[in-house]
Amino acid sequence: MNNKKLLLTTLLSFLLGSCKSSLIITSNSSSSNNDSSENSTSTSSDSTITSSSESSTSSTDSSTSSSSSSTSSQVAESSLPIVLENKNEELYYNDSWNQTFAGANNAQVITNYNVQTKDLRVSSGYLYDPTTVGDLDILVIPVTFGSSSSLDEEEKELVRKDIAYTFFGQSSETGWESVSSYYYKSSYGKLNISGVVAPWYEIDKTARQFEKISPEPSIYALNNAVEWYKNNFDDISRFDKDNDKVIDAVWLIYDLPYNYSTSDVWWAYTYWDFYNDNVGNGKDYLAYTYAWASYDFLYEGRYGGIGSLKGDAHTYIHETGHVLGLDDYYDYDSRQSPAGVLDMMDGNIGDHNSYSKMTLGWTNPIYVNGSTSISLRPFEEYGDFILLKDDWNNSPYDEYLLIEYYTPTGLNKKDSTSAYYGRPKLFTENGIKIYHIDSRIGKYSYDSYSGYGYFEEYIDTVYETNSYYSQIAHSNTQSYSANRNYRLLHLLDATGSDSLLKSSSAYATNYSLFTDGITFDPTSSVYKNLFNVASKFNDGTSLNYKIEVVSTSADECELVITKI
């Protein structure tokens, strides 16, 4: 079991008879290293599994449990939820902005926005997004298709434990990071994810019958699995942190390969139960936001096989980004690659970028509105980044440039040291990333007959009536954008190449980073072709700043920004 000692102190009669019990995995890790690159070889933690119950007889009788047969223990153990009681390592996060930017002219940190992400999400139809700051409990339900399953009973229980560590374990208990440890680090300690892994729920359909369910098969699984959980376990309220009687987030892990058939349902995706009119009625705990994926993704990184406890969370981390409200940055139309692949919401690798973290409320921009000399610390560790645009509307939902200092450390180290399965390596060198963001809000008219929305105009506020709604107007998928030529998030290549806009197989490399001595000048012939109109934003205003990288080191990057 890969250096994990599993102490099973569960009593058969207690395990089979109580629905108010759970397996509590207590993780005691001596590792405090915040650099995840060492996680795949760490053996510094021991884990024990013990039972927890409201039954007074269980603790008395548990001393006799060791005499139960191993088969009985497996059956009993599999009937209980797994709760991984684990605290994320404390992070040192220096939020001393004044010290960092002392002496920088025309620069200020913006902490309040004119448009809130939550309001825009609600107007766009996502009514019950989970919190992105604070504590979030996720209900994870493994779903089995019975005789169609790829797993036998013993394998199912090993997979369930791997799910627990992959979602809620410490970094050292996975092949890279768990969902919980990743988001704690990526959010600079602002988001703490915990949760429960339920016993396997057996769905009442064969895989072939399930594929044919309309309008969305996974919603059928969601509602039935959650109802089963509520009927058998009494802790459902823990998954509703905002007390609106809507479960904050549910994860469903099915026991078939993700290429089981050609049906779209056998994949990984995040969805919302838009069809249930009872959601939000205030009377019952119903599910709304959920993610669905195969157990196969646990082992896609090849960090070990079933039962190895070296699970791979990459795909689950990516989908959890959608659960929190992030968009995909790759192109569904397979025509281009604006974000360059090397990002968690594009290629499922590395840390989130500054645009993602700004919208989730994890860090704030340094707004520069004039010439200045300024230093940035590594973004993955400190969250420093610059927003550049005259007459910015003071919200994430506008058009502008973002500047962050990338280093192949922390959450970036694993995927920059060795390429993740089927992906290119992350950047292996230090350098500046410059993004062109066009996250303007669109006002859309709603046609109740066709069910479609139609773009009307750009606006700077959230607008919602019976006939109109608001949403981000652009996407990295052309067919989803109000204007097919405008992208939500475009990584500007330091070489001036526009290959990311011409091919879905293109990806960023070390040469895409702005390094020592390179100046981004939007008026030069090198960079003009990166914009729809030379030297201008999509909204017609001037790109009137040069950005010179003076020097880079492990600790900081020195920039000179000149208004032109």
Short mmCIF file of N, CA and C in Angstrom, two decimals, residues 145 207-208 210-213 215-219 254 256-271 290 292-294 297 319 330 332 480:
data_model
loop_
_atom_site.label_atom_id
_atom_site.label_comp_id
_atom_site.label_asym_id
_atom_site.label_seq_id
_atom_site.Cartn_x
_atom_site.Cartn_y
_atom_site.Cartn_z
N PHE A 145 -21.71 0.63 -11.84
CA PHE A 145 -22.69 0.10 -12.79
C PHE A 145 -22.83 -1.42 -12.67
N ALA A 207 -24.94 0.17 -18.20
CA ALA A 207 -24.23 1.29 -18.83
C ALA A 207 -24.92 1.69 -20.13
N ARG A 208 -25.40 0.73 -20.90
CA ARG A 208 -26.05 1.04 -22.18
C ARG A 208 -27.38 1.73 -21.96
N PHE A 210 -28.10 3.57 -19.38
CA PHE A 210 -27.76 4.87 -18.81
C PHE A 210 -27.44 5.88 -19.91
N GLU A 211 -26.71 5.46 -20.91
CA GLU A 211 -26.32 6.36 -22.00
C GLU A 211 -27.52 7.02 -22.68
N LYS A 212 -28.65 6.33 -22.68
CA LYS A 212 -29.82 6.77 -23.45
C LYS A 212 -30.75 7.68 -22.65
N ILE A 213 -30.44 7.93 -21.38
CA ILE A 213 -31.30 8.78 -20.55
C ILE A 213 -31.24 10.22 -21.04
N PRO A 215 -32.70 14.39 -20.30
CA PRO A 215 -31.83 15.14 -21.21
C PRO A 215 -30.34 14.96 -20.91
N GLU A 216 -29.99 14.50 -19.71
CA GLU A 216 -28.58 14.38 -19.35
C GLU A 216 -28.44 13.19 -18.39
N PRO A 217 -27.78 12.11 -18.84
CA PRO A 217 -27.67 10.92 -17.99
C PRO A 217 -27.05 11.17 -16.63
N SER A 218 -26.02 12.00 -16.58
CA SER A 218 -25.33 12.19 -15.30
C SER A 218 -26.21 12.88 -14.27
N ILE A 219 -27.20 13.67 -14.70
CA ILE A 219 -28.13 14.27 -13.75
C ILE A 219 -28.99 13.19 -13.10
N TYR A 254 -17.40 7.46 -11.56
CA TYR A 254 -17.99 6.21 -12.04
C TYR A 254 -16.92 5.16 -12.32
N LEU A 256 -16.30 2.93 -14.70
CA LEU A 256 -16.06 2.47 -16.06
C LEU A 256 -14.94 3.31 -16.67
N PRO A 257 -14.24 2.79 -17.66
CA PRO A 257 -13.23 3.60 -18.34
C PRO A 257 -13.87 4.79 -19.04
N TYR A 258 -13.13 5.88 -19.18
CA TYR A 258 -13.71 7.06 -19.82
C TYR A 258 -13.84 6.90 -21.34
N ASN A 259 -13.32 5.82 -21.85
CA ASN A 259 -13.54 5.51 -23.27
C ASN A 259 -14.40 4.26 -23.42
N TYR A 260 -15.32 4.07 -22.47
CA TYR A 260 -16.16 2.87 -22.45
C TYR A 260 -16.95 2.70 -23.75
N SER A 261 -17.46 3.79 -24.27
CA SER A 261 -18.14 3.77 -25.57
C SER A 261 -17.97 5.14 -26.20
N THR A 262 -18.60 5.33 -27.34
CA THR A 262 -18.48 6.63 -28.02
C THR A 262 -19.42 7.68 -27.44
N SER A 263 -20.25 7.31 -26.49
CA SER A 263 -21.16 8.28 -25.87
C SER A 263 -20.39 9.37 -25.15
N ASP A 264 -20.86 10.61 -25.25
CA ASP A 264 -20.21 11.75 -24.59
C ASP A 264 -20.24 11.65 -23.08
N VAL A 265 -21.12 10.84 -22.54
CA VAL A 265 -21.26 10.78 -21.08
C VAL A 265 -20.03 10.17 -20.42
N TRP A 266 -19.30 9.32 -21.17
CA TRP A 266 -18.11 8.68 -20.58
C TRP A 266 -16.90 9.58 -20.77
N TRP A 267 -16.84 10.59 -19.99
CA TRP A 267 -15.73 11.55 -20.03
C TRP A 267 -15.69 12.24 -18.68
N ALA A 268 -15.01 13.35 -18.59
CA ALA A 268 -15.00 14.16 -17.37
C ALA A 268 -15.59 15.52 -17.70
N TYR A 269 -16.57 15.95 -16.92
CA TYR A 269 -17.15 17.27 -17.15
C TYR A 269 -17.87 17.76 -15.90
N THR A 270 -18.14 19.05 -15.89
CA THR A 270 -18.90 19.69 -14.82
C THR A 270 -20.21 20.18 -15.40
N TYR A 271 -21.28 20.03 -14.62
CA TYR A 271 -22.58 20.44 -15.12
C TYR A 271 -23.43 20.94 -13.95
N TYR A 290 -22.25 20.01 -9.97
CA TYR A 290 -21.60 18.72 -9.78
C TYR A 290 -20.57 18.47 -10.88
N TRP A 292 -18.43 15.08 -12.88
CA TRP A 292 -18.61 13.67 -13.23
C TRP A 292 -17.37 13.21 -13.98
N ALA A 293 -16.76 12.13 -13.52
CA ALA A 293 -15.54 11.65 -14.18
C ALA A 293 -15.29 10.19 -13.84
N SER A 294 -14.50 9.53 -14.68
CA SER A 294 -14.14 8.14 -14.48
C SER A 294 -13.08 7.99 -13.40
N PHE A 297 -9.11 8.31 -14.30
CA PHE A 297 -8.26 9.50 -14.22
C PHE A 297 -7.38 9.47 -12.97
N GLU A 319 -11.54 19.96 -13.28
CA GLU A 319 -13.01 20.01 -13.21
C GLU A 319 -13.49 20.77 -11.98
N TYR A 330 -9.12 26.23 -23.48
CA TYR A 330 -8.83 25.62 -24.78
C TYR A 330 -10.02 25.82 -25.70
N TYR A 332 -12.92 24.56 -28.00
CA TYR A 332 -13.79 23.42 -28.31
C TYR A 332 -13.87 23.16 -29.81
N TYR A 480 -18.35 30.38 -29.45
CA TYR A 480 -19.01 30.80 -28.22
C TYR A 480 -18.89 32.31 -27.98
#
